[in-house]
GROMACS .gro file of C-alpha atoms in nm:
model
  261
    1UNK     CA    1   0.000   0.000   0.000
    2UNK     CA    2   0.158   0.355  -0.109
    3UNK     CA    3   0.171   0.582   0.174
    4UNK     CA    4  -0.072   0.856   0.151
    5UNK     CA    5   0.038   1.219   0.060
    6UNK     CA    6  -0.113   1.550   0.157
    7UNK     CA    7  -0.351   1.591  -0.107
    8UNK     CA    8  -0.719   1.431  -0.093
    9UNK     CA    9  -0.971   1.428  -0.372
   10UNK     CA   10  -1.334   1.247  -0.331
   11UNK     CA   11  -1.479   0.965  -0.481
   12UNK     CA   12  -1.794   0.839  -0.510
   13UNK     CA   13  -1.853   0.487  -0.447
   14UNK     CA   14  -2.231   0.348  -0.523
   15UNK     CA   15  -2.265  -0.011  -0.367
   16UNK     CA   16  -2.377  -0.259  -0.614
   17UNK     CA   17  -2.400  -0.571  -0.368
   18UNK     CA   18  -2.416  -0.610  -0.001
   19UNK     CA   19  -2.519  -0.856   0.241
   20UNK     CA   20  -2.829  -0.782   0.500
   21UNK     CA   21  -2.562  -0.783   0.740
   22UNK     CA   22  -2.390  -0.469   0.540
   23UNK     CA   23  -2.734  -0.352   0.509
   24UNK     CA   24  -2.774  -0.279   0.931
   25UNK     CA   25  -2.516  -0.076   0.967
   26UNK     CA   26  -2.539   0.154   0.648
   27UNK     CA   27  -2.752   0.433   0.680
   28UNK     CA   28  -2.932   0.583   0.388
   29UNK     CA   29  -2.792   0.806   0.181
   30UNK     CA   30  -2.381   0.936   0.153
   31UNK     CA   31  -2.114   0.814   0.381
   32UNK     CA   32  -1.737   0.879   0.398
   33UNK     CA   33  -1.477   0.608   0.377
   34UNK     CA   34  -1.200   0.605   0.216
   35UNK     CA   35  -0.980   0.417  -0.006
   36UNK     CA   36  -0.658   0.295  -0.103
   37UNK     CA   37  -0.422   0.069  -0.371
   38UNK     CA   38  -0.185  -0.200  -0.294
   39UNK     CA   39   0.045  -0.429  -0.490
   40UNK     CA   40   0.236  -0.319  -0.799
   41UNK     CA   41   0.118  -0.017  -0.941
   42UNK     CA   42  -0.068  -0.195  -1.246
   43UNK     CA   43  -0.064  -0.486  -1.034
   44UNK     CA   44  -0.399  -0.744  -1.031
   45UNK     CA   45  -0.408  -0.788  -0.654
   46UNK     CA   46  -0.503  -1.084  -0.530
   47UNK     CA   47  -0.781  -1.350  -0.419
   48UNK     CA   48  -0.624  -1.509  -0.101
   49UNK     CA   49  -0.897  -1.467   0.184
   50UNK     CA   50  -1.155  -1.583  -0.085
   51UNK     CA   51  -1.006  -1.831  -0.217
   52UNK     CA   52  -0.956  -1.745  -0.562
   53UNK     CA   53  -0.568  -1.632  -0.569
   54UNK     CA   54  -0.431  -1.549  -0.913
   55UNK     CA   55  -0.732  -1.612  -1.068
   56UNK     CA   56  -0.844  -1.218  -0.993
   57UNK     CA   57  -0.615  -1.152  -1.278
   58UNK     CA   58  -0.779  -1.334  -1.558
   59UNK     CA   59  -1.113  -1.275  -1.712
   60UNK     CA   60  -1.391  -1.201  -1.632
   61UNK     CA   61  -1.236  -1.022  -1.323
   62UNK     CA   62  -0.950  -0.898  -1.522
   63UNK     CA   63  -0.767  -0.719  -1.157
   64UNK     CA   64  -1.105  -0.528  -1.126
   65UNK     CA   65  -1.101  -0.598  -0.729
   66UNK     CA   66  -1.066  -0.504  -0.391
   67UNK     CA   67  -1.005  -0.601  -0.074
   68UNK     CA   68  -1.248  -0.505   0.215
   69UNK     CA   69  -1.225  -0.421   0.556
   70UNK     CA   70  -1.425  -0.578   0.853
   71UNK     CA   71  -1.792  -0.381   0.702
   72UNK     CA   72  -1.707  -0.512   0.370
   73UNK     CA   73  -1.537  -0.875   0.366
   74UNK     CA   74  -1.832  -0.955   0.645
   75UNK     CA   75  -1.602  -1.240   0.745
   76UNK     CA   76  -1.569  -1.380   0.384
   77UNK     CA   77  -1.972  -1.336   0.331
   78UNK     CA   78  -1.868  -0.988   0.146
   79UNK     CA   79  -1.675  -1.224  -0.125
   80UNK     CA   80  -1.786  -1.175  -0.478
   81UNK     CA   81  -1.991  -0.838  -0.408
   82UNK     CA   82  -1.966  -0.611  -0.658
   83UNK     CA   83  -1.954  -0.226  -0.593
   84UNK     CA   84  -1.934   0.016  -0.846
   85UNK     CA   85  -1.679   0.343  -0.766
   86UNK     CA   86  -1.632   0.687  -0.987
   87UNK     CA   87  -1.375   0.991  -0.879
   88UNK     CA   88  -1.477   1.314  -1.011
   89UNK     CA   89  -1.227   1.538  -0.884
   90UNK     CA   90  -1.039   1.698  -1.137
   91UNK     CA   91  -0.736   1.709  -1.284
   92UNK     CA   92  -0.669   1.314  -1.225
   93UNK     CA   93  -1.020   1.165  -1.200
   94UNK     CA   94  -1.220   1.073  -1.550
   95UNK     CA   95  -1.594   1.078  -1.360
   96UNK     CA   96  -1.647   0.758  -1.535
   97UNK     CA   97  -1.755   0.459  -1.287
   98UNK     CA   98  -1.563   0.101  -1.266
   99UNK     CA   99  -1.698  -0.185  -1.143
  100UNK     CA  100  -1.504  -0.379  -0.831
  101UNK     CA  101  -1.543  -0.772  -0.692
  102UNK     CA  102  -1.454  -0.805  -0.281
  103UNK     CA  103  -1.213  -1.075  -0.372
  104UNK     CA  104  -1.006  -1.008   0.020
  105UNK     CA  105  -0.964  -0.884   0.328
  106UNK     CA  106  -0.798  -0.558   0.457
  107UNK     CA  107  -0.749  -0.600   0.835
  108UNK     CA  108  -0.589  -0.418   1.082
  109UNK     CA  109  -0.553  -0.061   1.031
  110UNK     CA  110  -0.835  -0.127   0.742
  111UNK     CA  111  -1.041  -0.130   1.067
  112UNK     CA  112  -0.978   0.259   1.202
  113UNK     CA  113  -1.255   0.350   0.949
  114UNK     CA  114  -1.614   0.233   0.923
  115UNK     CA  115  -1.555   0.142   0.546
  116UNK     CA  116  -1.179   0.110   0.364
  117UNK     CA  117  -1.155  -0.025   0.002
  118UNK     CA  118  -0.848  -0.135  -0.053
  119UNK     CA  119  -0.805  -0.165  -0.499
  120UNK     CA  120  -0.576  -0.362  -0.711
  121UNK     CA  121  -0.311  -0.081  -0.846
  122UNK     CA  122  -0.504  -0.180  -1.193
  123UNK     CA  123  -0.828  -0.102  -1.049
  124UNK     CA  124  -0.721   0.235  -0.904
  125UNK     CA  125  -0.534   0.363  -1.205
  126UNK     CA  126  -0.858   0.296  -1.365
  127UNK     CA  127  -1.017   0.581  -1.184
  128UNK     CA  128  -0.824   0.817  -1.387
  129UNK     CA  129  -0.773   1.029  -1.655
  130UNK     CA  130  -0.578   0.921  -1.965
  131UNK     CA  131  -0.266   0.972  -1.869
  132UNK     CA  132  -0.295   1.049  -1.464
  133UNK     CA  133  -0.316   0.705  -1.294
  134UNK     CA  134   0.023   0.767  -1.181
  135UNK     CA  135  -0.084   1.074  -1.039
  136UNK     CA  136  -0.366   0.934  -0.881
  137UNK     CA  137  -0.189   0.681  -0.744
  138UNK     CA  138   0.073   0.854  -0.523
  139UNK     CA  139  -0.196   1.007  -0.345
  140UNK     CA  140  -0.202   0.683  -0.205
  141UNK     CA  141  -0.516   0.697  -0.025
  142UNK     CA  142  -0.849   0.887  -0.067
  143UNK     CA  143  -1.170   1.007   0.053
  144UNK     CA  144  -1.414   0.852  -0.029
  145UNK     CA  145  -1.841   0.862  -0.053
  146UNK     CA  146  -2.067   0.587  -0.120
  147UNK     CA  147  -2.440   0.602  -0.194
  148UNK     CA  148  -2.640   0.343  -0.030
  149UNK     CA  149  -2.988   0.398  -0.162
  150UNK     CA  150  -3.309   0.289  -0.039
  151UNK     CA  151  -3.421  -0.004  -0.277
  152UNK     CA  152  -3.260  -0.292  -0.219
  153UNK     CA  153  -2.932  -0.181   0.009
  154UNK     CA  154  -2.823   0.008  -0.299
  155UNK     CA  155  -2.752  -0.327  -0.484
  156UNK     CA  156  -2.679  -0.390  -0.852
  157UNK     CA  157  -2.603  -0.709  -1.003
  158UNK     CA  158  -2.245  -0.859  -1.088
  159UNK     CA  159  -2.246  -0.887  -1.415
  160UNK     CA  160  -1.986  -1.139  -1.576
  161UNK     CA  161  -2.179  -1.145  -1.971
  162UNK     CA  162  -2.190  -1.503  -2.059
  163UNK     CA  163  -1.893  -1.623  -1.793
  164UNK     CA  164  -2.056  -1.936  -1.581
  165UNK     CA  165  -1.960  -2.024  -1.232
  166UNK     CA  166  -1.672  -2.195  -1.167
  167UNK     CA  167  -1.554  -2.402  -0.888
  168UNK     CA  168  -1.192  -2.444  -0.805
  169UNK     CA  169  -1.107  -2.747  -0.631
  170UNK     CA  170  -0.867  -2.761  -0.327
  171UNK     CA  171  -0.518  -2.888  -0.360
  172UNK     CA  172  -0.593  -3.038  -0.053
  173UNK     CA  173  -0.904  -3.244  -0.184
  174UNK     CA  174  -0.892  -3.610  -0.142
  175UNK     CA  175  -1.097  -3.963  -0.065
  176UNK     CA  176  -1.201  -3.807   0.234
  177UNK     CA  177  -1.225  -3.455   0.235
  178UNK     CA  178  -1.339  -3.235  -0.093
  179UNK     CA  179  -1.334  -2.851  -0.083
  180UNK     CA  180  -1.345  -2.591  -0.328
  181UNK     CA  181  -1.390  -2.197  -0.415
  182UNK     CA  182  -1.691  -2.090  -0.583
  183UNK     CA  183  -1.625  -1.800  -0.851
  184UNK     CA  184  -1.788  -1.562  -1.071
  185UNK     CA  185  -2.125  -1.550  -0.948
  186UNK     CA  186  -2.385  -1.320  -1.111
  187UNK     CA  187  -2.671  -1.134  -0.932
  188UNK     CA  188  -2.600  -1.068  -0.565
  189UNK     CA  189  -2.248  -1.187  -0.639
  190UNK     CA  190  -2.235  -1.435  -0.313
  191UNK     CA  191  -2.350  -1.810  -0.225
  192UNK     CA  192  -2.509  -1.853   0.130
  193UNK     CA  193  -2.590  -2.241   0.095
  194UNK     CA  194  -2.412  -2.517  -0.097
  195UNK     CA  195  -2.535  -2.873  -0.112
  196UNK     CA  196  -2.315  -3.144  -0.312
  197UNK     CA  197  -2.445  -3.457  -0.467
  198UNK     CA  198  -2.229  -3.771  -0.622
  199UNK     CA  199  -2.237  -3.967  -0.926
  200UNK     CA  200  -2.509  -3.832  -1.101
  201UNK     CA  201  -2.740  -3.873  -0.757
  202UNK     CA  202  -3.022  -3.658  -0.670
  203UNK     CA  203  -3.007  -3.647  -0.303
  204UNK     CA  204  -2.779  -3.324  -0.185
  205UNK     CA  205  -2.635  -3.282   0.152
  206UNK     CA  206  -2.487  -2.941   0.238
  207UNK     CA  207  -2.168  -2.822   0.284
  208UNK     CA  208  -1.998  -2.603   0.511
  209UNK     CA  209  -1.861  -2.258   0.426
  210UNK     CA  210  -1.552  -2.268   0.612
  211UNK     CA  211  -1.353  -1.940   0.522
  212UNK     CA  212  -1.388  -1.693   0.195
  213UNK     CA  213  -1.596  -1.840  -0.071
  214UNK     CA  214  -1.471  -2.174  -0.010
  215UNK     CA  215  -1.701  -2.498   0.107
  216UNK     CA  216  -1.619  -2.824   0.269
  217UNK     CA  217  -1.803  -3.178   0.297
  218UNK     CA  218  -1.626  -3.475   0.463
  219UNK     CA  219  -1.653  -3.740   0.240
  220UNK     CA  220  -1.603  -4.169   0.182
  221UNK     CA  221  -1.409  -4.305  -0.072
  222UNK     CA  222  -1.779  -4.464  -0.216
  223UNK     CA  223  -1.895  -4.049  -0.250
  224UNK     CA  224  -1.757  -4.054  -0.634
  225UNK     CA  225  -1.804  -3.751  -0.867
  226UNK     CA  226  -1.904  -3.640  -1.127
  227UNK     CA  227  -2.017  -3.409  -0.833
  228UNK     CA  228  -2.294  -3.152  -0.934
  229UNK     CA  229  -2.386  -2.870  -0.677
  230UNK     CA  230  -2.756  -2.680  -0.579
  231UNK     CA  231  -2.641  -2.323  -0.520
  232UNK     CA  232  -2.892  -2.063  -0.324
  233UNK     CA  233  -2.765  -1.687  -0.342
  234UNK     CA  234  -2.743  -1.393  -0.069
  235UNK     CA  235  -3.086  -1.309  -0.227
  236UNK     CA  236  -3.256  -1.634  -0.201
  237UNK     CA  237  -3.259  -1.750  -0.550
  238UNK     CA  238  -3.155  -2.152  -0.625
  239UNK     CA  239  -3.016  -2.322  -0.915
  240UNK     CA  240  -2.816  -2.624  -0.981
  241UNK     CA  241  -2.465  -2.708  -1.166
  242UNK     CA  242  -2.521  -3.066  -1.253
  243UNK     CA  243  -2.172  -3.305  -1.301
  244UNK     CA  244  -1.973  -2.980  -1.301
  245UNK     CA  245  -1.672  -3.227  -1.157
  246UNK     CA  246  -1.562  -3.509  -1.286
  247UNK     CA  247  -1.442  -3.819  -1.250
  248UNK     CA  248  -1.107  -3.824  -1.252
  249UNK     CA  249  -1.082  -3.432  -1.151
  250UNK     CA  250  -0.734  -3.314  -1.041
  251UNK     CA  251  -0.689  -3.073  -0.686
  252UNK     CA  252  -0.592  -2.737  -0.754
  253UNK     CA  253  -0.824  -2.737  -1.102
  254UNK     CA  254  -1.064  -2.481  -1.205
  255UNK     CA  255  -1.405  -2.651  -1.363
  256UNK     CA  256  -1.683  -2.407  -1.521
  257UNK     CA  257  -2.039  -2.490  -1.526
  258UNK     CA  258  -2.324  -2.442  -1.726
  259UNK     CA  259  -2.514  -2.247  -1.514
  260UNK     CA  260  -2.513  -1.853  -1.340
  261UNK     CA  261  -2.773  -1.666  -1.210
   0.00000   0.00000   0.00000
């Protein structure tokens, strides 16, 4: 993270997704946060407390992301919300709104304000003017507003065009034990339930969300794939990603489905 310099311009940041836990403690209308970069300065950022890791650099992401602090990463329930951010203060800021994914945390001194975004160096530079990222940049950290309106906590959909959800299995996965991250999610941008099923079987039994966007389910040897998956988002809606891993799947892989929401 770049330390901060004297100057401070303002930025308007309109939440596109939050949780109903986000939701109690946002009043309506503007708030001030603020916000900052880290990484390399046209750096992607990274995935780590969601899961995802390098993959925030490849499409449909692209290094459009940001970490969150405690308000925003909602203990890895924030993961995959999408919040839309515009700077309009001139000479450095282009007015033009980009669209961010909560792909990790910002802890500690994240904390010392209600609400910290912490970008990708990519992201941030995006902000800008042709030609004043840099500028922008070594501000190193900004004020910041946020709208949260009154329909719906302010949210608007991710939107990933025709991208599907993926799953990324753990390198840890085995006979016993099967985890994975769930990616790219459209709509409300998170996943509060997940229930697995084996072989081709249409009895699910749910898994447990045990950090980020990543889910668990103790397993036997007999509990085969192709695994498919029943999926219900923060806002309630349920669909299914039937034999999205296969038999002889490898740990560490990334497998798309067929389905988003």
């Amino acid at each position: 993270m770049v330390s901060p310099l004297p100057s401070i311009i303002v930025v308007t940041i309109f939440v596109l997704n939050v949780s109903s836990c986000l939701c109690s403690v946002l009043p309506t209308g503007y708030n001030t946060g603020l916000a900052t970069w880290y990484g390399n300065e046209t750096g992607p950022g990274r995935g780590a407390a969601c899961g995802w890791e390098m993959d925030v650099k490849d499409l449909p992401l692209s290094a459009m992301i940001s970490a969150g602090n405690a308000n925003i990463f909602l203990k890895g329930k924030g993961c995959g919300h999408c919040f839309q951010i515009s700077c309009t203060q001139p000479p450095h800021c282009s007015g033009k709104p980009i669209t961010v994914t909560i792909s990790d945390e910002c802890p500690g001194a994240c904390n010392n304000v209600p609400f910290h975004f912490d970008l990708s160096g990519f992201a941030f530079g995006k902000m800008a003017n042709p030609g004043q990222d840099q500028n922008l940049r070594k501000l190193g950290q900004v004020n910041v507003q946020y709208n949260r309106s009154s329909v719906g906590c302010g949210r608007v959909p991710c939107n990933y065009g025709s991208t599907k959800i993926a799953f990324k299995v753990s390198q840890k996965s085995n006979p016993y034990w099967f985890a994975m991250a769930i990616e790219y999610v459209n709509g409300d941008g998170g996943v509060d339930r997940v229930e697995i099923a084996a072989g081709g079987a249409q009895s699910y039994s749910p898994m447990d969300n045990i950090w980020g966007a990543v889910w668990e389910k103790g397993i036997a040897p007999s509990f085969k794939p192709p695994y498919s998956f029943k999926l219900t988002s923060g806002d309630g809606k349920t669909l299914v990603a039937t034999n999205v891993i296969p038999l002889n799947f490898s740990p560490g892989q990334k497998y798309a489905s067929t389905v988003n929401f």
